[in-house]
CSV table of C-alpha atoms and ligand atoms in Angstrom, one decimal:
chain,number,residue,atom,x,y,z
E,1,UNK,CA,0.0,0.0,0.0
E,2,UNK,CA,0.7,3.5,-0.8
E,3,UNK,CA,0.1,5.5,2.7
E,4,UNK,CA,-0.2,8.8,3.6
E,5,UNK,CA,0.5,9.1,7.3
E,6,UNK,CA,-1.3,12.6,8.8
E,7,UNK,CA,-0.1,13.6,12.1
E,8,UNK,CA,3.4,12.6,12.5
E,9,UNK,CA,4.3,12.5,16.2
E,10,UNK,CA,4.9,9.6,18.6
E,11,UNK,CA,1.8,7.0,16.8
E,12,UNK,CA,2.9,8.5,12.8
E,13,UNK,CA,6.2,7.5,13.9
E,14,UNK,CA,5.5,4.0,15.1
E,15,UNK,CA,3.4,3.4,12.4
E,16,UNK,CA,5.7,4.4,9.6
E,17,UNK,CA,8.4,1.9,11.3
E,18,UNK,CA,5.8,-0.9,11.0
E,19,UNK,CA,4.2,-0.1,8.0
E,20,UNK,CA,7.7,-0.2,6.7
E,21,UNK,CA,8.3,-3.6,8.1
E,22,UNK,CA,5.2,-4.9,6.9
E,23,UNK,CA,6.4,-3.8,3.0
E,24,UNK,CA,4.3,-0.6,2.8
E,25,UNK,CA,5.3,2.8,1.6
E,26,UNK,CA,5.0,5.9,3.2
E,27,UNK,CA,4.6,8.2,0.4
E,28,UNK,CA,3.1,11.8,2.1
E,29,UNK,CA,3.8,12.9,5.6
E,30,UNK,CA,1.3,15.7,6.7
E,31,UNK,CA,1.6,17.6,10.4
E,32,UNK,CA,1.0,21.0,11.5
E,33,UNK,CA,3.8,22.5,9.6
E,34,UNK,CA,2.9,21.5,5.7
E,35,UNK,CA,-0.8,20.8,6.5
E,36,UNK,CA,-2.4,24.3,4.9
E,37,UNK,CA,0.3,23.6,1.6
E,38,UNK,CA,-1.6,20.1,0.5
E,39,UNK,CA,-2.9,19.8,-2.8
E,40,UNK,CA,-5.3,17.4,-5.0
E,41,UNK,CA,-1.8,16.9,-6.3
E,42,UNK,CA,0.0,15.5,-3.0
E,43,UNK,CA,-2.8,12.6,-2.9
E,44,UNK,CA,-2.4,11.1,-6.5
E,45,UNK,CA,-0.3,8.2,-5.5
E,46,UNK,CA,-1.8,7.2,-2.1
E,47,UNK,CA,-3.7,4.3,-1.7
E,48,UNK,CA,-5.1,4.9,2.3
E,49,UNK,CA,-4.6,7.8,4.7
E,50,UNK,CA,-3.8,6.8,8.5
E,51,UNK,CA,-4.6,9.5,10.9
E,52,UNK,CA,-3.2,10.1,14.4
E,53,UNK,CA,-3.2,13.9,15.1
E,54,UNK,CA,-5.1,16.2,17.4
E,55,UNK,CA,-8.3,16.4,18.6
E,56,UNK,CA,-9.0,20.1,16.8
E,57,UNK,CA,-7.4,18.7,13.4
E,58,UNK,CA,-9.1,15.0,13.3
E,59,UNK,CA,-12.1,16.2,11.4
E,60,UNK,CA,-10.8,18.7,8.9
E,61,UNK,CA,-8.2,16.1,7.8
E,62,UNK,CA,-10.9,13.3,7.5
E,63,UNK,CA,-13.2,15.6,5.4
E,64,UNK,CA,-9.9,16.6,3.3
E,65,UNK,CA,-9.2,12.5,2.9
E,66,UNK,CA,-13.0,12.1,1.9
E,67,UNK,CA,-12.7,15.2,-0.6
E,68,UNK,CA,-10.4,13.3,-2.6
E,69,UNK,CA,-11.4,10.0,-2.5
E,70,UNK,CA,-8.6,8.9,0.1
E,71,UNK,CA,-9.8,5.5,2.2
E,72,UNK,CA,-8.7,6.8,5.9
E,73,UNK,CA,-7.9,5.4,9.1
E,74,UNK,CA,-8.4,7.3,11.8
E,75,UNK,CA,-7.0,7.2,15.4
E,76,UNK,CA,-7.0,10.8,16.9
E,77,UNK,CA,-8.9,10.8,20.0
E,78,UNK,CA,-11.2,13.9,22.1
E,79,UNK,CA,-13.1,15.0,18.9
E,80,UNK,CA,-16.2,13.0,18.4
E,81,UNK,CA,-18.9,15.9,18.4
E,82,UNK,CA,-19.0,16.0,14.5
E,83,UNK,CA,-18.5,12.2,14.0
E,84,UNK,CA,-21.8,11.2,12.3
E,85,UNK,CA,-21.2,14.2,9.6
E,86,UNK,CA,-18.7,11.6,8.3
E,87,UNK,CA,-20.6,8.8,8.8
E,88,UNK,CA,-22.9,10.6,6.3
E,89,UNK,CA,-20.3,11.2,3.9
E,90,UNK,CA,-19.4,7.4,4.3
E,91,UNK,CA,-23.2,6.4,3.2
E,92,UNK,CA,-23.8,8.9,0.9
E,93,UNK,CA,-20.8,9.2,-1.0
E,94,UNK,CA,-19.1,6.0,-0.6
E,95,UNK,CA,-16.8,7.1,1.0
E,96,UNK,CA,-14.3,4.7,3.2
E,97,UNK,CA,-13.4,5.2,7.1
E,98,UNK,CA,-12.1,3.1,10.0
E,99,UNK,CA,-12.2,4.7,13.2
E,100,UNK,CA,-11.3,2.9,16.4
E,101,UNK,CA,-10.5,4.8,19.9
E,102,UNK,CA,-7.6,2.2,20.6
E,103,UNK,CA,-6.1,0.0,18.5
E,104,UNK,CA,-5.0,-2.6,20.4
E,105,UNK,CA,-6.2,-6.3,19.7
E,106,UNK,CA,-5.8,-6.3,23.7
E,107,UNK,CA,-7.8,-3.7,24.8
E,108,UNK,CA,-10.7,-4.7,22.5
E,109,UNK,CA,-10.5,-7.7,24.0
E,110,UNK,CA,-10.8,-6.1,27.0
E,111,UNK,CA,-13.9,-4.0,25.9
E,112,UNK,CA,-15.3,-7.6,25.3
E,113,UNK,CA,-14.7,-9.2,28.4
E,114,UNK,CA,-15.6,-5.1,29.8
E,115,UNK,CA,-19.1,-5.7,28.3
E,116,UNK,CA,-19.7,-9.6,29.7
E,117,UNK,CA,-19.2,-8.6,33.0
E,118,UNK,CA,-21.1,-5.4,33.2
E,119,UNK,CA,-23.8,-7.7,31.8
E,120,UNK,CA,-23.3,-9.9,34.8
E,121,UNK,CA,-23.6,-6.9,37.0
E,122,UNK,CA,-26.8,-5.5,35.6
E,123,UNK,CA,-28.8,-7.8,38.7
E,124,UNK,CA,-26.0,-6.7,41.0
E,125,UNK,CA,-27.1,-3.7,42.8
E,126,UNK,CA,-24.3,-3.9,45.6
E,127,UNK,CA,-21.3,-3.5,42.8
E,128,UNK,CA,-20.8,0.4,42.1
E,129,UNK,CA,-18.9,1.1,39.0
E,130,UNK,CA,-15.9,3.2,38.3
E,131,UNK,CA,-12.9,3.7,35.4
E,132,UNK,CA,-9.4,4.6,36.1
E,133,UNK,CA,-7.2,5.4,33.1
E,134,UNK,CA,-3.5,6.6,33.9
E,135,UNK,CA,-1.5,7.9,30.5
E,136,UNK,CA,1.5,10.1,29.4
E,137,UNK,CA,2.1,13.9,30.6
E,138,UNK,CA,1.7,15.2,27.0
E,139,UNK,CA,-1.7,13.5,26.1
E,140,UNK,CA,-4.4,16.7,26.2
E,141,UNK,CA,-8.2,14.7,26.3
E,142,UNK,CA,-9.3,13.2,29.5
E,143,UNK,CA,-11.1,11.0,30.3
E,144,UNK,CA,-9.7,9.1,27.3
E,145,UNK,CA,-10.9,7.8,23.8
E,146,UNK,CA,-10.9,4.0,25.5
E,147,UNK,CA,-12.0,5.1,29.2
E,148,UNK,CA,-15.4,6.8,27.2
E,149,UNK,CA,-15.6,3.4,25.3
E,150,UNK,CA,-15.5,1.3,28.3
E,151,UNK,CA,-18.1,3.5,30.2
E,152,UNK,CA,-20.4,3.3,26.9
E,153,UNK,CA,-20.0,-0.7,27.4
E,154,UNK,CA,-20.9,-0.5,30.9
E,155,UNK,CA,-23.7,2.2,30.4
E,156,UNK,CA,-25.3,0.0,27.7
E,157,UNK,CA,-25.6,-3.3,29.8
E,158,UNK,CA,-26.6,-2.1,33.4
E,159,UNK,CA,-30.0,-0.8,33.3
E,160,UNK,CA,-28.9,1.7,36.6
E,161,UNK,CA,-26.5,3.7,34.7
E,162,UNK,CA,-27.4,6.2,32.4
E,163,UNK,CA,-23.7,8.2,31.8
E,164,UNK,CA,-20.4,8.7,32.7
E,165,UNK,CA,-18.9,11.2,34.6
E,166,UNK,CA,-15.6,12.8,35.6
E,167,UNK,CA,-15.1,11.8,39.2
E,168,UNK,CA,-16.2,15.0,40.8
E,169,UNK,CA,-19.8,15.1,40.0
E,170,UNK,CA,-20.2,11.6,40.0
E,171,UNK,CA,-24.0,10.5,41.3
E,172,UNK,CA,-25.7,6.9,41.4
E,173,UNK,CA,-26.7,6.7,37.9
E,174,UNK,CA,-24.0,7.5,36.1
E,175,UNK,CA,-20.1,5.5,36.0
E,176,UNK,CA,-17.3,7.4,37.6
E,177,UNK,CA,-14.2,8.0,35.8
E,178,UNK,CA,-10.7,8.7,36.6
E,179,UNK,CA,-8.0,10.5,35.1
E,180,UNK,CA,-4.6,10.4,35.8
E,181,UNK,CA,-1.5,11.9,34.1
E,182,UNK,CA,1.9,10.8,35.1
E,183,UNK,CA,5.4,10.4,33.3
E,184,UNK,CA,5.2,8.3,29.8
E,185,UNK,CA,2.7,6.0,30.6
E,186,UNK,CA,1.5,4.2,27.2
E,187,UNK,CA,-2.3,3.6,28.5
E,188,UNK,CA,-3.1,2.2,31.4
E,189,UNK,CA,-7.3,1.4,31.9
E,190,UNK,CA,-9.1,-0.6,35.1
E,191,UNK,CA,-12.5,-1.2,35.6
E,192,UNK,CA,-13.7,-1.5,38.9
E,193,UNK,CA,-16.5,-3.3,40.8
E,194,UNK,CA,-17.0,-2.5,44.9
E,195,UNK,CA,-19.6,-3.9,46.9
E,196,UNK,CA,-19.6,-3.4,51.1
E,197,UNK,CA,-17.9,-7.0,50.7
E,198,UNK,CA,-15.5,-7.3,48.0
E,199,UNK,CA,-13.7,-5.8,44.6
E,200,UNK,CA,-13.5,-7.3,41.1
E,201,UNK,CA,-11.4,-5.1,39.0
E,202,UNK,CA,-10.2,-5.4,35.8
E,203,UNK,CA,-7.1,-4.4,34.3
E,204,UNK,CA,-5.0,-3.4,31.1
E,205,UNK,CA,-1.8,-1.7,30.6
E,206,UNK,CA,-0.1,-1.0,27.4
E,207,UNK,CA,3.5,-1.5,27.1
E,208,UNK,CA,4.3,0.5,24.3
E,209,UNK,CA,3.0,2.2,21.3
E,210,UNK,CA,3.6,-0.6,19.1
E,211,UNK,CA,0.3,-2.7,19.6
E,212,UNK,CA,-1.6,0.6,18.2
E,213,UNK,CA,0.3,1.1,15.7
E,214,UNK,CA,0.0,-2.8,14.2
E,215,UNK,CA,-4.1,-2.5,14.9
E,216,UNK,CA,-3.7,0.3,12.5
E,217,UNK,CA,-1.9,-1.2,9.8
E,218,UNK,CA,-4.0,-4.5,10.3
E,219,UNK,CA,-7.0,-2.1,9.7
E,220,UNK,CA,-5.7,-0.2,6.8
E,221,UNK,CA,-4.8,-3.7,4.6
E,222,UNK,CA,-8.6,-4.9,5.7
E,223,UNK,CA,-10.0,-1.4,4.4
E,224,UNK,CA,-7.7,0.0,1.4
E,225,UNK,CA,-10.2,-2.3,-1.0
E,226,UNK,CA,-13.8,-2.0,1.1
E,227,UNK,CA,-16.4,1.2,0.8
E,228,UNK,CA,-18.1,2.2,3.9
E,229,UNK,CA,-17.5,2.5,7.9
E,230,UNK,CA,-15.7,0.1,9.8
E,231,UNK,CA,-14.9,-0.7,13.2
E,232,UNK,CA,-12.8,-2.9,15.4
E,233,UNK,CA,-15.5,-5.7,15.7
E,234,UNK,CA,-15.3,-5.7,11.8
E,235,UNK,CA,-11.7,-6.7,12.1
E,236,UNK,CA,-11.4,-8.6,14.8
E,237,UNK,CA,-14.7,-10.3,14.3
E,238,UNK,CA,-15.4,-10.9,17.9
Y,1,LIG,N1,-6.7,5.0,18.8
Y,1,LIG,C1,-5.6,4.6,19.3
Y,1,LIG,O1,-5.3,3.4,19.4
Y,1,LIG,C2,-4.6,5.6,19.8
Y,1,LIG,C3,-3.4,5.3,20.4
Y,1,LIG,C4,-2.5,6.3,20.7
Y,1,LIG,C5,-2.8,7.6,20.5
Y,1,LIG,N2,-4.0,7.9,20.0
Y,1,LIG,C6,-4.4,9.3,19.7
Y,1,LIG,O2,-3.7,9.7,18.5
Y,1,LIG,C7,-3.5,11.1,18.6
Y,1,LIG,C8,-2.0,11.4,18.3
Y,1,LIG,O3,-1.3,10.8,19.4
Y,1,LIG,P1,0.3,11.0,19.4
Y,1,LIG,O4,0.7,10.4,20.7
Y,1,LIG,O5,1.0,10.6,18.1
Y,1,LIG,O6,0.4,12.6,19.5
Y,1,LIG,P2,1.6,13.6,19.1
Y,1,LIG,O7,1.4,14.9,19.9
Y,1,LIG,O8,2.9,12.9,19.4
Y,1,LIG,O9,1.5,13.8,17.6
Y,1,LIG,C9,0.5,14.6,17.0
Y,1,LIG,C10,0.9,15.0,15.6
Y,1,LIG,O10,-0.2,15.7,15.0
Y,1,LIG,C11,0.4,16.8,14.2
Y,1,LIG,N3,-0.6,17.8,13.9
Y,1,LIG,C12,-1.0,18.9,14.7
Y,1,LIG,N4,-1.9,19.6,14.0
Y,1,LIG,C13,-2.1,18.9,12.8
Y,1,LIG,C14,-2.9,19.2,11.7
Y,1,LIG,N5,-3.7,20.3,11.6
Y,1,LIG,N6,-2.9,18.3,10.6
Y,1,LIG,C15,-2.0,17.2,10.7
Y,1,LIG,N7,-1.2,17.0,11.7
Y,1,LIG,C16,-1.3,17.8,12.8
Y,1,LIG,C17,1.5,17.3,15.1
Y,1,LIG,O11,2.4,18.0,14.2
Y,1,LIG,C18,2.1,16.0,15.6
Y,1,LIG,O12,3.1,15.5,14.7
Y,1,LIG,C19,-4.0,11.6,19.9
Y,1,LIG,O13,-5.4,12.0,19.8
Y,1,LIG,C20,-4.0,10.3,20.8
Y,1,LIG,O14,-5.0,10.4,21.8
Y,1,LIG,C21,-4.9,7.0,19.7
């Protein structure tokens, strides 16, 4: 494949080392500093985009992918507000996006085995609910991409919660969640259960950047010749 890699900080990086590995070109490198200088021109020879940048950029370089007919993969996290305005595009124009909020084979296995037991809770009443999620000083969203995802899985299997909230205004019907920044922690996640008389808790921590990066490529060679939206249950099949 042909890529285009938008956004190349710590996950461009990674990815252009496996992608490389993997045979793959890397044939356009878009950040902050060239990003207002890209032409039609620049995307003649790419085959996919894969996008890791920041939260304000994400959408404005999806549409730009979308303009010209770019299959994209998209792993920027913290800007979800306009998200079904490219779903649309995706139906409408046939256009080709895979969005996932972690990459990691792991953690989606995680979000699996996130959503049994939340299931088993539902008749639970005793168990209250909360998310911790620990990452790197430099990362700007919080709670994270994976923390919301894991409250969503919770929130749509136990019929007392309703949403999620950042610890401090946490109430009954809603999940608590946790945020903690410290040093160059990867991604860290646990989910915890507490009744008066025990704790289940769930855990999974990230070693590097590496397993996000090969979800990614993984996702761009099941993509580059599909139309439409895809997801990590498309890929993984679970
Ligand atoms: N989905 C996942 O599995 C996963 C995993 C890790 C990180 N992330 C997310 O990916 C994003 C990037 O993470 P990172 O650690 O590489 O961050 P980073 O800060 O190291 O890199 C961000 C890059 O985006 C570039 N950028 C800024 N504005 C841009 C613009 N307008 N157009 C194009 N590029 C622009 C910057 O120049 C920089 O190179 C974050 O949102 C992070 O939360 C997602």
């Amino acid at each position: 494949m042909r890529i285009a890699i938008i956004g190349y900080g710590k996950m461009g990086h990674e990815i252009e080392k496996l992608a490389l590995e993997r045979n793959h070109q890397i044939v356009l490198r878009i950040d902050e500093n060239n990003v207002k200088s890209i032409t039609k021109q620049d995307f003649e020879n790419v085959d996919l985009a894969i996008e890791f940048s920041k939260p304000e950029s994400a959408f404005f370089n999806i549409n730009m992918c979308f303009d010209n007919h770019i299959p994209v993969v998209s792993g920027t996290t913290g800007w979800l507000d306009n998200f079904d305005k490219l779903i649309e595009r995706c139906t409408n124009e046939k256009q080709t996006f895979f969005y996932a909020s972690n990459y990691s084979i792991g953690v989606n296995m995680f979000f699996k085995i996130n959503t049994q037991l939340a299931n088993m809770m539902n008749q639970h009443q005793d168990y209250e609910v909360s998310i911790e999620e620990t990452h790197h000083i430099q990362k700007i969203d919080a709670p994270s991409g994976t923390a919301i995802s894991l409250a969503n899985g919770i929130i749509e299997n136990i019929d007392r919660k309703i949403k999620w909230e950042k610890e401090a205004e946490s109430s009954k019907d809603s999940v608590s969640v946790y945020s903690f920044r410290e040093g160059s922690v990867p991604g860290n996640h646990k989910v915890i259960y507490e009744s008066p008389f025990d704790k289940i808790m769930i855990e999974h921590d990230a070693k590097s950047r590496k397993g996000f990066a090969l979800g990614a490529i993984l996702a761009a060679e099941f993509i580059v010749h599909k139309k439409g939206f895809y997801t990590m249950n498309d890929l993984l099949k679970f």
